[in-house]
């Protein structure tokens, strides 16, 4: 089921979805078949890529997700656990560990470390819980984040790893025993936070949102020019909406 979910969702994102229409239209054009159908495919592919690569639509999709929770400036004094959800990581050799983390993982880790230093003032036994296992052929993001945290001065004694999960729901389930009923800070990207909060709450834990990696929503004159950044924002946002729909259909969230 995990592989099926990943495969289907990958092709429902704007970029591959639009390219599939274009490819289908070009194939029909090459073989001189179905003139009306190939026109529909070519036009649909072009319109999908155009719509999701121009600023207003990506900004609207993204802002609806990331506006639900605000950044955590000063964490509650009673908190002593921080959970940082992993994203992507690569298996790079002979390089500093931070270079093996993608932008999402690195941003989440840095926010987790910042919050850890704040709560450690009141709770010397505070823990930074790094979560994320292997997905496909990639290494466990939690291990790469730990190496980066230690490189940045964190003590390994304050770090707890969860490396057996493949997605956010599994992270919530695997961490349930560690977290118990105590409230904790949940650190992840702002667009991912609504789904992550719902999954952790459904698992019976008590997260407090500490989002990071906010995407700018202000649209300037150049954002009306189709660009790869806007297309990527659309892909990320649609991925989250699909994840929320899937979780509701499966009964993982209310």
GROMACS .gro file of C-alpha atoms in nm:
model
  254
    1UNK     CA    1   0.000   0.000   0.000
    2UNK     CA    2   0.287   0.240   0.077
    3UNK     CA    3   0.441   0.191  -0.269
    4UNK     CA    4   0.099   0.226  -0.436
    5UNK     CA    5   0.032   0.552  -0.250
    6UNK     CA    6   0.369   0.698  -0.343
    7UNK     CA    7   0.339   0.594  -0.709
    8UNK     CA    8  -0.013   0.728  -0.761
    9UNK     CA    9   0.044   1.054  -0.573
   10UNK     CA   10   0.363   1.123  -0.768
   11UNK     CA   11   0.172   1.132  -1.097
   12UNK     CA   12  -0.109   1.349  -0.961
   13UNK     CA   13   0.123   1.642  -0.891
   14UNK     CA   14   0.097   1.932  -1.139
   15UNK     CA   15   0.438   1.882  -1.302
   16UNK     CA   16   0.415   1.509  -1.391
   17UNK     CA   17   0.039   1.540  -1.454
   18UNK     CA   18   0.090   1.818  -1.708
   19UNK     CA   19   0.384   1.640  -1.869
   20UNK     CA   20   0.178   1.321  -1.905
   21UNK     CA   21  -0.083   1.512  -2.104
   22UNK     CA   22   0.186   1.669  -2.322
   23UNK     CA   23   0.356   1.334  -2.384
   24UNK     CA   24   0.026   1.169  -2.473
   25UNK     CA   25  -0.052   1.449  -2.716
   26UNK     CA   26   0.294   1.431  -2.876
   27UNK     CA   27   0.268   1.054  -2.918
   28UNK     CA   28  -0.066   1.091  -3.096
   29UNK     CA   29   0.080   1.372  -3.306
   30UNK     CA   30   0.378   1.156  -3.403
   31UNK     CA   31   0.157   0.871  -3.521
   32UNK     CA   32  -0.097   1.104  -3.684
   33UNK     CA   33  -0.380   0.962  -3.473
   34UNK     CA   34  -0.688   1.111  -3.303
   35UNK     CA   35  -0.653   1.474  -3.406
   36UNK     CA   36  -0.914   1.606  -3.160
   37UNK     CA   37  -0.785   1.397  -2.870
   38UNK     CA   38  -0.424   1.501  -2.920
   39UNK     CA   39  -0.530   1.866  -2.927
   40UNK     CA   40  -0.710   1.819  -2.597
   41UNK     CA   41  -0.406   1.648  -2.444
   42UNK     CA   42  -0.164   1.915  -2.566
   43UNK     CA   43  -0.384   2.203  -2.452
   44UNK     CA   44  -0.456   2.042  -2.115
   45UNK     CA   45  -0.087   1.973  -2.052
   46UNK     CA   46   0.006   2.329  -2.143
   47UNK     CA   47  -0.268   2.481  -1.927
   48UNK     CA   48  -0.185   2.269  -1.622
   49UNK     CA   49   0.183   2.360  -1.636
   50UNK     CA   50   0.105   2.726  -1.703
   51UNK     CA   51  -0.153   2.762  -1.425
   52UNK     CA   52   0.061   2.600  -1.157
   53UNK     CA   53   0.383   2.780  -1.256
   54UNK     CA   54   0.243   3.133  -1.226
   55UNK     CA   55   0.253   3.296  -0.882
   56UNK     CA   56  -0.108   3.350  -0.768
   57UNK     CA   57  -0.225   2.987  -0.774
   58UNK     CA   58   0.084   2.839  -0.601
   59UNK     CA   59   0.073   3.117  -0.341
   60UNK     CA   60  -0.296   3.058  -0.271
   61UNK     CA   61  -0.247   2.682  -0.234
   62UNK     CA   62   0.056   2.727  -0.009
   63UNK     CA   63  -0.082   3.007   0.208
   64UNK     CA   64  -0.394   2.808   0.299
   65UNK     CA   65  -0.171   2.540   0.449
   66UNK     CA   66   0.101   2.743   0.618
   67UNK     CA   67  -0.125   3.014   0.762
   68UNK     CA   68  -0.288   2.766   1.003
   69UNK     CA   69   0.005   2.778   1.248
   70UNK     CA   70   0.243   3.058   1.337
   71UNK     CA   71   0.616   3.029   1.414
   72UNK     CA   72   0.711   2.936   1.770
   73UNK     CA   73   0.907   3.228   1.915
   74UNK     CA   74   0.919   3.128   2.282
   75UNK     CA   75   0.824   2.770   2.373
   76UNK     CA   76   0.629   2.697   2.694
   77UNK     CA   77   0.855   2.650   2.995
   78UNK     CA   78   0.706   2.307   3.072
   79UNK     CA   79   0.809   2.149   2.741
   80UNK     CA   80   1.100   1.906   2.753
   81UNK     CA   81   1.067   1.716   2.423
   82UNK     CA   82   1.099   1.836   2.065
   83UNK     CA   83   1.015   1.615   1.768
   84UNK     CA   84   1.175   1.704   1.435
   85UNK     CA   85   1.024   1.525   1.136
   86UNK     CA   86   1.271   1.429   0.866
   87UNK     CA   87   1.231   1.483   0.494
   88UNK     CA   88   1.488   1.397   0.228
   89UNK     CA   89   1.849   1.288   0.264
   90UNK     CA   90   2.118   1.156   0.033
   91UNK     CA   91   2.402   0.915   0.094
   92UNK     CA   92   2.688   1.150   0.014
   93UNK     CA   93   3.038   1.047   0.113
   94UNK     CA   94   3.337   1.257   0.218
   95UNK     CA   95   3.125   1.568   0.275
   96UNK     CA   96   2.993   1.748   0.583
   97UNK     CA   97   2.670   1.581   0.704
   98UNK     CA   98   2.462   1.894   0.646
   99UNK     CA   99   2.518   1.861   0.271
  100UNK     CA  100   2.338   1.525   0.273
  101UNK     CA  101   2.014   1.687   0.396
  102UNK     CA  102   1.765   1.846   0.160
  103UNK     CA  103   1.631   2.196   0.224
  104UNK     CA  104   1.330   2.074   0.423
  105UNK     CA  105   1.530   1.846   0.654
  106UNK     CA  106   1.795   2.110   0.718
  107UNK     CA  107   1.541   2.384   0.789
  108UNK     CA  108   1.349   2.161   1.030
  109UNK     CA  109   1.664   2.052   1.210
  110UNK     CA  110   1.791   2.408   1.257
  111UNK     CA  111   1.456   2.513   1.402
  112UNK     CA  112   1.458   2.212   1.632
  113UNK     CA  113   1.806   2.299   1.760
  114UNK     CA  114   1.705   2.663   1.817
  115UNK     CA  115   1.402   2.556   2.020
  116UNK     CA  116   1.606   2.296   2.209
  117UNK     CA  117   1.848   2.560   2.335
  118UNK     CA  118   1.553   2.766   2.458
  119UNK     CA  119   1.380   2.486   2.650
  120UNK     CA  120   1.706   2.346   2.788
  121UNK     CA  121   1.740   2.657   3.004
  122UNK     CA  122   1.442   2.538   3.211
  123UNK     CA  123   1.477   2.165   3.147
  124UNK     CA  124   1.838   2.037   3.147
  125UNK     CA  125   1.713   1.687   3.058
  126UNK     CA  126   1.538   1.809   2.742
  127UNK     CA  127   1.544   1.577   2.441
  128UNK     CA  128   1.562   1.646   2.070
  129UNK     CA  129   1.383   1.359   1.896
  130UNK     CA  130   1.484   1.317   1.532
  131UNK     CA  131   1.247   1.108   1.324
  132UNK     CA  132   1.255   0.954   0.977
  133UNK     CA  133   1.356   0.616   0.837
  134UNK     CA  134   1.461   0.483   0.499
  135UNK     CA  135   1.233   0.552   0.202
  136UNK     CA  136   1.313   0.353  -0.111
  137UNK     CA  137   1.693   0.367  -0.154
  138UNK     CA  138   1.757   0.684   0.045
  139UNK     CA  139   1.928   0.668   0.387
  140UNK     CA  140   1.737   0.735   0.709
  141UNK     CA  141   1.703   1.111   0.741
  142UNK     CA  142   1.709   1.087   1.123
  143UNK     CA  143   2.066   0.958   1.123
  144UNK     CA  144   2.182   1.231   0.886
  145UNK     CA  145   2.013   1.494   1.102
  146UNK     CA  146   2.180   1.357   1.414
  147UNK     CA  147   2.523   1.378   1.251
  148UNK     CA  148   2.451   1.736   1.151
  149UNK     CA  149   2.323   1.827   1.499
  150UNK     CA  150   2.636   1.685   1.663
  151UNK     CA  151   2.852   1.872   1.413
  152UNK     CA  152   2.672   2.192   1.520
  153UNK     CA  153   2.750   2.132   1.888
  154UNK     CA  154   2.457   1.923   2.013
  155UNK     CA  155   2.540   1.653   2.266
  156UNK     CA  156   2.452   1.304   2.146
  157UNK     CA  157   2.309   1.236   2.493
  158UNK     CA  158   2.029   1.486   2.428
  159UNK     CA  159   1.930   1.325   2.097
  160UNK     CA  160   1.679   1.043   2.048
  161UNK     CA  161   1.643   0.872   1.710
  162UNK     CA  162   1.337   0.717   1.546
  163UNK     CA  163   1.446   0.554   1.223
  164UNK     CA  164   1.184   0.288   1.157
  165UNK     CA  165   0.916   0.497   0.986
  166UNK     CA  166   0.848   0.561   0.618
  167UNK     CA  167   0.586   0.834   0.638
  168UNK     CA  168   0.432   1.082   0.881
  169UNK     CA  169   0.164   0.844   1.007
  170UNK     CA  170   0.425   0.582   1.096
  171UNK     CA  171   0.632   0.848   1.272
  172UNK     CA  172   0.333   0.935   1.491
  173UNK     CA  173   0.269   0.570   1.575
  174UNK     CA  174   0.634   0.484   1.645
  175UNK     CA  175   0.684   0.789   1.867
  176UNK     CA  176   0.368   0.739   2.070
  177UNK     CA  177   0.544   0.534   2.340
  178UNK     CA  178   0.831   0.782   2.370
  179UNK     CA  179   0.604   1.086   2.390
  180UNK     CA  180   0.332   0.952   2.616
  181UNK     CA  181   0.065   1.202   2.719
  182UNK     CA  182   0.299   1.496   2.775
  183UNK     CA  183   0.281   1.791   2.532
  184UNK     CA  184   0.578   1.836   2.300
  185UNK     CA  185   0.691   2.065   2.021
  186UNK     CA  186   0.639   1.929   1.670
  187UNK     CA  187   0.877   2.077   1.413
  188UNK     CA  188   0.813   2.038   1.043
  189UNK     CA  189   0.766   2.252   0.732
  190UNK     CA  190   0.477   2.498   0.748
  191UNK     CA  191   0.295   2.338   0.454
  192UNK     CA  192   0.331   1.993   0.612
  193UNK     CA  193   0.220   2.101   0.958
  194UNK     CA  194  -0.162   2.068   0.921
  195UNK     CA  195  -0.136   1.704   0.813
  196UNK     CA  196   0.135   1.624   1.069
  197UNK     CA  197  -0.066   1.776   1.356
  198UNK     CA  198  -0.377   1.581   1.257
  199UNK     CA  199  -0.188   1.252   1.235
  200UNK     CA  200  -0.009   1.296   1.568
  201UNK     CA  201  -0.330   1.400   1.743
  202UNK     CA  202  -0.512   1.100   1.597
  203UNK     CA  203  -0.232   0.878   1.730
  204UNK     CA  204  -0.315   0.999   2.081
  205UNK     CA  205  -0.024   1.238   2.136
  206UNK     CA  206  -0.035   1.608   2.226
  207UNK     CA  207   0.173   1.810   1.979
  208UNK     CA  208   0.228   2.185   1.986
  209UNK     CA  209   0.300   2.318   1.638
  210UNK     CA  210   0.639   2.478   1.573
  211UNK     CA  211   0.642   2.526   1.194
  212UNK     CA  212   0.939   2.633   0.988
  213UNK     CA  213   1.035   2.678   0.621
  214UNK     CA  214   0.761   2.926   0.540
  215UNK     CA  215   0.723   3.016   0.175
  216UNK     CA  216   0.674   3.378   0.078
  217UNK     CA  217   0.317   3.456  -0.028
  218UNK     CA  218   0.364   3.809  -0.160
  219UNK     CA  219   0.336   3.823  -0.539
  220UNK     CA  220   0.554   4.073  -0.728
  221UNK     CA  221   0.547   4.153  -1.098
  222UNK     CA  222   0.788   3.873  -1.191
  223UNK     CA  223   0.580   3.604  -1.025
  224UNK     CA  224   0.334   3.634  -1.313
  225UNK     CA  225   0.602   3.490  -1.539
  226UNK     CA  226   0.595   3.107  -1.541
  227UNK     CA  227   0.884   2.979  -1.331
  228UNK     CA  228   1.016   2.658  -1.178
  229UNK     CA  229   0.995   2.789  -0.820
  230UNK     CA  230   0.619   2.840  -0.845
  231UNK     CA  231   0.577   2.498  -1.007
  232UNK     CA  232   0.768   2.339  -0.719
  233UNK     CA  233   0.550   2.523  -0.465
  234UNK     CA  234   0.244   2.386  -0.641
  235UNK     CA  235   0.381   2.032  -0.634
  236UNK     CA  236   0.455   2.057  -0.261
  237UNK     CA  237   0.111   2.201  -0.180
  238UNK     CA  238  -0.080   1.948  -0.392
  239UNK     CA  239   0.124   1.669  -0.231
  240UNK     CA  240  -0.004   1.785   0.108
  241UNK     CA  241  -0.366   1.812  -0.005
  242UNK     CA  242  -0.347   1.463  -0.153
  243UNK     CA  243  -0.194   1.338   0.173
  244UNK     CA  244  -0.480   1.489   0.374
  245UNK     CA  245  -0.742   1.335   0.144
  246UNK     CA  246  -0.570   0.995   0.161
  247UNK     CA  247  -0.548   1.008   0.541
  248UNK     CA  248  -0.917   1.091   0.570
  249UNK     CA  249  -1.020   0.817   0.328
  250UNK     CA  250  -0.814   0.565   0.526
  251UNK     CA  251  -0.946   0.687   0.860
  252UNK     CA  252  -0.605   0.807   0.980
  253UNK     CA  253  -0.743   1.151   1.065
  254UNK     CA  254  -1.090   1.286   1.136
   0.00000   0.00000   0.00000
